[in-house]
Every structure is written in C-alpha cells, then in structure tokens.
mmCIF file of C-alpha atoms in Angstrom:
data_model
loop_
_atom_site.group_PDB
_atom_site.id
_atom_site.type_symbol
_atom_site.label_atom_id
_atom_site.label_comp_id
_atom_site.label_asym_id
_atom_site.label_seq_id
_atom_site.Cartn_x
_atom_site.Cartn_y
_atom_site.Cartn_z
ATOM 1 C CA MET P 1 193.805 -86.293 7.107
ATOM 2 C CA THR P 2 191.486 -84.493 10.081
ATOM 3 C CA ARG P 3 189.361 -81.733 7.484
ATOM 4 C CA GLY P 4 189.860 -78.403 9.239
ATOM 5 C CA GLU P 5 186.864 -75.657 9.881
ATOM 6 C CA SER P 6 185.961 -73.566 7.004
ATOM 7 C CA PRO P 7 185.685 -69.490 7.665
ATOM 8 C CA ALA P 8 181.645 -70.536 7.979
ATOM 9 C CA GLU P 9 182.033 -73.044 10.458
ATOM 10 C CA ARG P 10 183.750 -70.325 12.368
ATOM 11 C CA ALA P 11 181.541 -68.252 12.562
ATOM 12 C CA PHE P 12 179.338 -69.621 13.018
ATOM 13 C CA ARG P 13 179.882 -71.717 16.276
ATOM 14 C CA GLU P 14 181.838 -67.809 17.371
ATOM 15 C CA ALA P 15 178.671 -66.085 16.611
ATOM 16 C CA ALA P 16 176.938 -65.178 19.795
ATOM 17 C CA VAL P 17 172.552 -65.432 19.982
ATOM 18 C CA PRO P 18 170.216 -62.741 20.239
ATOM 19 C CA PRO P 19 169.408 -60.974 23.741
ATOM 20 C CA ASP P 20 166.442 -62.888 24.070
ATOM 21 C CA GLY P 21 165.105 -59.728 25.792
ATOM 22 C CA GLU P 22 164.919 -57.736 22.090
ATOM 23 C CA PRO P 23 161.532 -56.396 20.532
ATOM 24 C CA TRP P 24 161.015 -58.969 17.559
ATOM 25 C CA ARG P 25 161.522 -55.752 15.589
ATOM 26 C CA GLU P 26 165.438 -55.587 16.535
ATOM 27 C CA VAL P 27 166.105 -58.948 16.292
ATOM 28 C CA ASP P 28 167.617 -60.348 12.414
ATOM 29 C CA PHE P 29 165.760 -63.871 11.753
ATOM 30 C CA THR P 30 166.177 -66.325 8.850
ATOM 31 C CA VAL P 31 162.996 -67.317 8.210
ATOM 32 C CA ILE P 32 164.089 -71.642 6.722
ATOM 33 C CA ASP P 33 162.511 -74.299 4.667
ATOM 34 C CA LEU P 34 163.254 -77.606 4.023
ATOM 35 C CA GLU P 35 162.785 -80.180 0.989
ATOM 36 C CA THR P 36 163.425 -83.702 2.685
ATOM 37 C CA THR P 37 163.427 -87.800 1.866
ATOM 38 C CA GLY P 38 161.292 -88.342 4.554
ATOM 39 C CA LEU P 39 159.882 -87.638 8.335
ATOM 40 C CA ASP P 40 162.850 -89.251 9.635
ATOM 41 C CA HIS P 41 166.142 -86.828 10.558
ATOM 42 C CA ARG P 42 167.924 -89.474 11.509
ATOM 43 C CA SER P 43 167.685 -91.382 8.085
ATOM 44 C CA ASP P 44 165.548 -89.567 5.961
ATOM 45 C CA GLU P 45 168.347 -86.701 4.465
ATOM 46 C CA ILE P 46 167.562 -82.493 2.385
ATOM 47 C CA ILE P 47 166.512 -82.195 -0.557
ATOM 48 C CA SER P 48 165.842 -78.526 -1.231
ATOM 49 C CA PHE P 49 166.359 -75.994 1.406
ATOM 50 C CA ALA P 50 166.078 -71.327 1.342
ATOM 51 C CA THR P 51 166.109 -68.766 3.800
ATOM 52 C CA VAL P 52 164.372 -65.482 3.809
ATOM 53 C CA THR P 53 165.709 -62.745 5.751
ATOM 54 C CA VAL P 54 163.500 -60.792 8.045
ATOM 55 C CA LEU P 55 165.387 -57.625 9.325
ATOM 56 C CA GLY P 56 163.260 -54.180 11.142
ATOM 57 C CA GLY P 57 160.095 -56.635 10.807
ATOM 58 C CA ARG P 58 160.767 -56.188 7.041
ATOM 59 C CA ILE P 59 161.704 -58.563 4.827
ATOM 60 C CA THR P 60 165.281 -58.474 2.579
ATOM 61 C CA LEU P 61 165.203 -60.683 -0.442
ATOM 62 C CA VAL P 62 168.841 -59.815 -0.665
ATOM 63 C CA ASP P 63 170.839 -62.901 0.627
ATOM 64 C CA ALA P 64 167.476 -64.883 0.444
ATOM 65 C CA GLN P 65 168.756 -68.760 -0.890
ATOM 66 C CA TYR P 66 167.347 -71.965 -2.697
ATOM 67 C CA GLU P 67 169.147 -74.531 -3.271
ATOM 68 C CA LEU P 68 168.286 -77.972 -4.872
ATOM 69 C CA ILE P 69 170.518 -80.884 -2.648
ATOM 70 C CA ARG P 70 171.246 -84.315 -4.338
ATOM 71 C CA PRO P 71 170.955 -86.637 -1.872
ATOM 72 C CA ASP P 72 172.318 -90.646 -0.943
ATOM 73 C CA ARG P 73 169.264 -91.762 -1.318
ATOM 74 C CA MET P 74 167.085 -90.518 -4.200
ATOM 75 C CA PRO P 75 163.581 -89.568 -3.284
ATOM 76 C CA ASP P 76 160.602 -92.351 -3.997
ATOM 77 C CA ALA P 77 157.296 -91.972 -5.232
ATOM 78 C CA ASP P 78 155.313 -91.399 -1.542
ATOM 79 C CA THR P 79 157.578 -87.960 -1.287
ATOM 80 C CA ILE P 80 157.698 -87.406 -4.714
ATOM 81 C CA ARG P 81 154.171 -86.426 -4.778
ATOM 82 C CA ILE P 82 154.644 -83.800 -1.988
ATOM 83 C CA HIS P 83 157.780 -81.690 -3.463
ATOM 84 C CA GLY P 84 157.540 -82.890 -6.823
ATOM 85 C CA LEU P 85 161.780 -82.906 -7.116
ATOM 86 C CA ARG P 86 162.912 -86.286 -9.265
ATOM 87 C CA GLU P 87 166.008 -87.937 -9.425
ATOM 88 C CA THR P 88 166.430 -86.259 -12.765
ATOM 89 C CA ASP P 89 165.660 -82.633 -10.855
ATOM 90 C CA LEU P 90 168.190 -83.156 -8.013
ATOM 91 C CA VAL P 91 171.353 -85.965 -10.123
ATOM 92 C CA GLU P 92 173.062 -82.612 -10.852
ATOM 93 C CA ALA P 93 172.698 -80.635 -7.754
ATOM 94 C CA GLY P 94 175.066 -80.839 -5.235
ATOM 95 C CA PRO P 95 175.186 -82.563 -1.783
ATOM 96 C CA LEU P 96 174.449 -80.995 1.117
ATOM 97 C CA SER P 97 178.440 -80.600 2.073
ATOM 98 C CA ASP P 98 178.855 -77.892 -1.408
ATOM 99 C CA HIS P 99 175.956 -75.542 0.294
ATOM 100 C CA LEU P 100 176.462 -76.203 4.194
ATOM 101 C CA ASP P 101 178.742 -72.906 3.993
ATOM 102 C CA ARG P 102 176.070 -70.750 2.701
ATOM 103 C CA LEU P 103 173.235 -72.858 4.403
ATOM 104 C CA LEU P 104 175.857 -71.705 8.012
ATOM 105 C CA ALA P 105 175.915 -68.275 7.023
ATOM 106 C CA ALA P 106 172.471 -67.671 7.442
ATOM 107 C CA LEU P 107 172.563 -68.948 9.771
ATOM 108 C CA ALA P 108 175.126 -67.634 12.502
ATOM 109 C CA GLY P 109 173.688 -65.991 15.172
ATOM 110 C CA ARG P 110 170.242 -65.505 14.133
ATOM 111 C CA ALA P 111 167.258 -65.861 15.419
ATOM 112 C CA LEU P 112 165.596 -69.080 13.009
ATOM 113 C CA VAL P 113 161.591 -69.841 12.225
ATOM 114 C CA ALA P 114 159.700 -71.935 10.855
ATOM 115 C CA HIS P 115 156.015 -73.432 9.991
ATOM 116 C CA VAL P 116 156.138 -76.119 12.746
ATOM 117 C CA SER P 117 159.455 -76.710 13.247
ATOM 118 C CA GLY P 118 160.810 -79.685 14.930
ATOM 119 C CA VAL P 119 161.008 -80.276 11.212
ATOM 120 C CA GLU P 120 163.552 -77.683 10.351
ATOM 121 C CA SER P 121 164.511 -78.190 13.899
ATOM 122 C CA GLY P 122 165.138 -82.045 13.280
ATOM 123 C CA PHE P 123 166.754 -82.122 10.096
ATOM 124 C CA LEU P 124 169.053 -79.082 10.155
ATOM 125 C CA GLY P 125 170.472 -80.445 14.287
ATOM 126 C CA SER P 126 171.197 -83.848 12.458
ATOM 127 C CA ALA P 127 173.696 -81.664 9.413
ATOM 128 C CA LEU P 128 175.432 -79.413 11.632
ATOM 129 C CA SER P 129 176.706 -82.535 14.027
ATOM 130 C CA ARG P 130 178.433 -84.211 10.922
ATOM 131 C CA ARG P 131 180.396 -81.268 10.919
ATOM 132 C CA GLY P 132 180.910 -81.270 14.931
ATOM 133 C CA LEU P 133 177.929 -77.841 15.465
ATOM 134 C CA GLU P 134 175.583 -77.554 17.567
ATOM 135 C CA LEU P 135 172.340 -75.693 16.612
ATOM 136 C CA SER P 136 171.249 -73.543 19.971
ATOM 137 C CA ASN P 137 169.795 -70.962 18.091
ATOM 138 C CA PRO P 138 166.367 -70.031 19.290
ATOM 139 C CA TRP P 139 163.267 -70.687 17.066
ATOM 140 C CA ILE P 140 160.023 -69.350 16.401
ATOM 141 C CA ASP P 141 157.371 -71.875 15.530
ATOM 142 C CA THR P 142 154.765 -69.350 12.733
ATOM 143 C CA ALA P 143 151.904 -72.584 14.040
ATOM 144 C CA ALA P 144 152.990 -71.599 17.591
ATOM 145 C CA LEU P 145 152.137 -67.698 16.456
ATOM 146 C CA ASP P 146 148.965 -68.367 15.064
ATOM 147 C CA ARG P 147 147.300 -71.210 17.741
ATOM 148 C CA GLU P 148 148.474 -68.236 20.200
ATOM 149 C CA LEU P 149 146.719 -65.247 18.200
ATOM 150 C CA ARG P 150 143.763 -67.305 17.727
ATOM 151 C CA ARG P 151 143.980 -68.436 21.600
ATOM 152 C CA LEU P 152 144.095 -64.725 21.894
ATOM 153 C CA ARG P 153 141.279 -63.866 19.766
ATOM 154 C CA ARG P 154 138.905 -66.687 21.798
ATOM 155 C CA SER P 155 138.982 -68.314 18.282
ATOM 156 C CA PRO P 156 141.110 -71.700 18.518
ATOM 157 C CA PRO P 157 140.948 -74.325 15.794
ATOM 158 C CA ALA P 158 138.778 -77.525 15.715
ATOM 159 C CA GLY P 159 141.461 -80.447 16.258
ATOM 160 C CA SER P 160 144.858 -80.467 17.664
ATOM 161 C CA ASP P 161 146.943 -80.473 14.269
ATOM 162 C CA PRO P 162 147.942 -76.801 13.530
ATOM 163 C CA VAL P 163 146.809 -74.582 10.777
ATOM 164 C CA GLY P 164 148.550 -75.734 7.558
ATOM 165 C CA LEU P 165 150.956 -72.866 6.028
ATOM 166 C CA SER P 166 148.938 -72.556 3.012
ATOM 167 C CA ASP P 167 145.669 -72.069 4.952
ATOM 168 C CA LEU P 168 147.491 -69.484 7.594
ATOM 169 C CA ALA P 169 148.656 -67.516 5.151
ATOM 170 C CA ARG P 170 144.843 -67.144 3.321
ATOM 171 C CA SER P 171 143.729 -66.949 7.098
ATOM 172 C CA LEU P 172 145.929 -63.026 7.401
ATOM 173 C CA GLY P 173 145.063 -62.541 3.895
ATOM 174 C CA LEU P 174 148.524 -63.650 2.163
ATOM 175 C CA PRO P 175 149.387 -64.928 -1.148
ATOM 176 C CA VAL P 176 150.680 -68.372 -1.268
ATOM 177 C CA HIS P 177 153.490 -68.772 -2.829
ATOM 178 C CA ARG P 178 154.640 -71.827 -4.709
ATOM 179 C CA PRO P 179 153.385 -74.197 -1.709
ATOM 180 C CA HIS P 180 155.815 -77.158 -1.135
ATOM 181 C CA HIS P 181 158.189 -75.713 -2.764
ATOM 182 C CA ALA P 182 161.488 -74.822 -0.409
ATOM 183 C CA ASP P 183 161.785 -71.073 -1.190
ATOM 184 C CA GLY P 184 157.058 -70.129 -2.400
ATOM 185 C CA ASP P 185 156.952 -71.695 1.255
ATOM 186 C CA ALA P 186 160.384 -69.401 2.736
ATOM 187 C CA LEU P 187 158.112 -66.288 1.540
ATOM 188 C CA THR P 188 155.287 -67.699 2.384
ATOM 189 C CA THR P 189 156.493 -68.336 5.930
ATOM 190 C CA ALA P 190 158.038 -64.944 6.270
ATOM 191 C CA GLN P 191 154.938 -62.861 5.388
ATOM 192 C CA ALA P 192 152.718 -64.573 7.945
ATOM 193 C CA PHE P 193 155.479 -64.621 10.847
ATOM 194 C CA ILE P 194 155.688 -60.698 10.401
ATOM 195 C CA ALA P 195 151.924 -60.586 10.531
ATOM 196 C CA LEU P 196 151.449 -63.026 13.036
ATOM 197 C CA ALA P 197 154.044 -61.266 15.184
ATOM 198 C CA THR P 198 152.259 -57.936 15.231
ATOM 199 C CA HIS P 199 149.241 -59.131 15.683
ATOM 200 C CA LEU P 200 150.824 -60.442 18.596
ATOM 201 C CA GLU P 201 152.453 -57.104 19.880
ATOM 202 C CA ALA P 202 149.019 -56.172 20.166
ATOM 203 C CA TYR P 203 148.363 -58.122 23.448
ATOM 204 C CA GLU P 204 152.277 -57.509 24.805
ATOM 205 C CA ASP P 205 153.957 -54.188 23.871
ATOM 206 C CA PRO P 206 156.912 -54.353 23.869
ATOM 207 C CA LEU P 207 156.361 -58.012 22.130
ATOM 208 C CA THR P 208 160.078 -59.825 22.894
ATOM 209 C CA LEU P 209 162.037 -62.815 21.378
ATOM 210 C CA ARG P 210 161.758 -64.073 24.654
ATOM 211 C CA SER P 211 157.708 -63.990 24.371
ATOM 212 C CA LEU P 212 157.961 -65.956 19.840
ATOM 213 C CA VAL P 213 160.353 -68.403 21.445
ATOM 214 C CA ARG P 214 158.211 -68.954 24.237
ATOM 215 C CA ILE P 215 154.600 -69.655 22.271
ATOM 216 C CA SER P 216 157.013 -71.498 20.107
ATOM 217 C CA GLU P 217 157.984 -74.239 22.624
ATOM 218 C CA GLY P 218 154.761 -76.176 22.997
ATOM 219 C CA GLU P 219 155.514 -77.069 19.002
ATOM 220 C CA ARG P 220 158.967 -78.426 18.480
ATOM 221 C CA ASP P 221 159.248 -81.811 19.170
ATOM 222 C CA ASP P 222 160.165 -83.288 16.118
ATOM 223 C CA ARG P 223 158.946 -87.436 17.457
ATOM 224 C CA GLY P 224 156.563 -88.918 18.625
ATOM 225 C CA PRO P 225 152.968 -90.009 16.569
ATOM 226 C CA GLY P 226 151.749 -86.602 17.133
ATOM 227 C CA ALA P 227 154.350 -85.071 15.293
ATOM 228 C CA ILE P 228 154.638 -87.069 12.592
ATOM 229 C CA ARG P 229 150.302 -86.380 12.390
ATOM 230 C CA ARG P 230 150.841 -82.586 12.073
ATOM 231 C CA LEU P 231 153.736 -83.001 9.585
ATOM 232 C CA LEU P 232 151.450 -85.431 7.475
ATOM 233 C CA ARG P 233 148.882 -82.239 7.870
ATOM 234 C CA ARG P 234 151.203 -79.705 6.716
ATOM 235 C CA LEU P 235 152.348 -81.190 4.088
ATOM 236 C CA ARG P 236 149.507 -82.672 2.638
ATOM 237 C CA PRO P 237 148.663 -80.415 -0.996
#
C-alpha cells in the first residue's frame, strides 16, 4: 500500500523559495544543525537536529526545535567522543520519520543557514529524497561568510580550512552555547550569522539573499577529501 503525502510534505513541496533579490533582513531564515553517526550522508544517519528561526535580522526562539533521533545503527566510539550521544541516549528516541513533518515545517519556504553547510545539505537532501522530496532551498554558509569578511578586511585566516564554529563565535565577541550539541550549535550559528551579515552590510548595501548565497557557494561541496578534512576540523572539540 502506497503511503499518502502528509500535509507537511505537501506544504514543503508547494512552498515558494524566498526571492533572491530581497535584502537579507526581509528574508525568513531557518538555522539548522545536525549531529550524525558519521561523515557520509549516503550511509550514515542523523541522530539529532535543532532549528532556530531568524526573522527581521533577529533570533526568535518561539518555534525552536531540538530532537534526538534513533538511528538504525548506533554511533561508534569515534563519533560519540565528538557529540557525546550514546546508545542509552538514543534508544528510546523516535526514528527520523517520526520527526520529519516538524522538520519540514521549519524548512518550508525558508532560506537555510548552517556552519559548513555541505554537511547539513547532504544529510537533509538524502533524508528528504527518501520521501520523494527535493531540497531546493537556498543555503547560507557561515564559514564562507566569515572567509569573505576576512578577505574584505584584508585579514584572511591561516590555512585553507574554514574556521571552527566556536572559534568563529569568539572572534565575533559572541558566546558559545553547548558546543557539539545540535541545540547549542544552532543557536551559536544563528548569532554568528546575524553578526557576519551585519558586518558585510558595510561592504554591500543592501546585502541581499542573492549576495549571501553567492558568497556561500564556494563551501557547499560535501564530497571529497578536502571537504572531509574541513568537517573534521569543525568537529574537533
């Protein structure tokens, strides 16, 4: 028997993407962070997610989400050392299918923000494709925004890897919330995004969604050894 399309799936599929010429403060963003059992979205699984909304250039927590997910295969010791989620934490959580409608509601019609966004886009794209959905939302990458701001200020970071999220927040004078936990990293990323976009306005006014996506494109490839090295740098405590 074929499973019918849920109202959340229909709303996600029919939602219009934000106009890319809109100034960024007029765009609705969902900031998302995932914790996973590994690095490969084709074989590894999501074990927690968190979302935070940015509206009018401000964080709103009224619809913030944080969920634990029970995977088919529990995380191994190497990934547990990063996110701290053990089998005992996940065994009573629901599978991703139990939470996907709520996640879709947070994604529908929004521009999406993540730190090193190729990770989140890869895992979310795989999860949605299993429901017959395509993840076509525009993506903003705070690692890429940081690199661009440093370029404009003529103070590029050492090396080619993106700055880790905690280091990025500290460099902007922002607090770091529960590093390597999805809820804390989503909030830290949201604060960093607002700060970075505000600084970038000094160089491009109005700063549009199109501009943010263009800056972010260089960090979007989630495949290959270079991307894996960048992710490992991001995940190290």
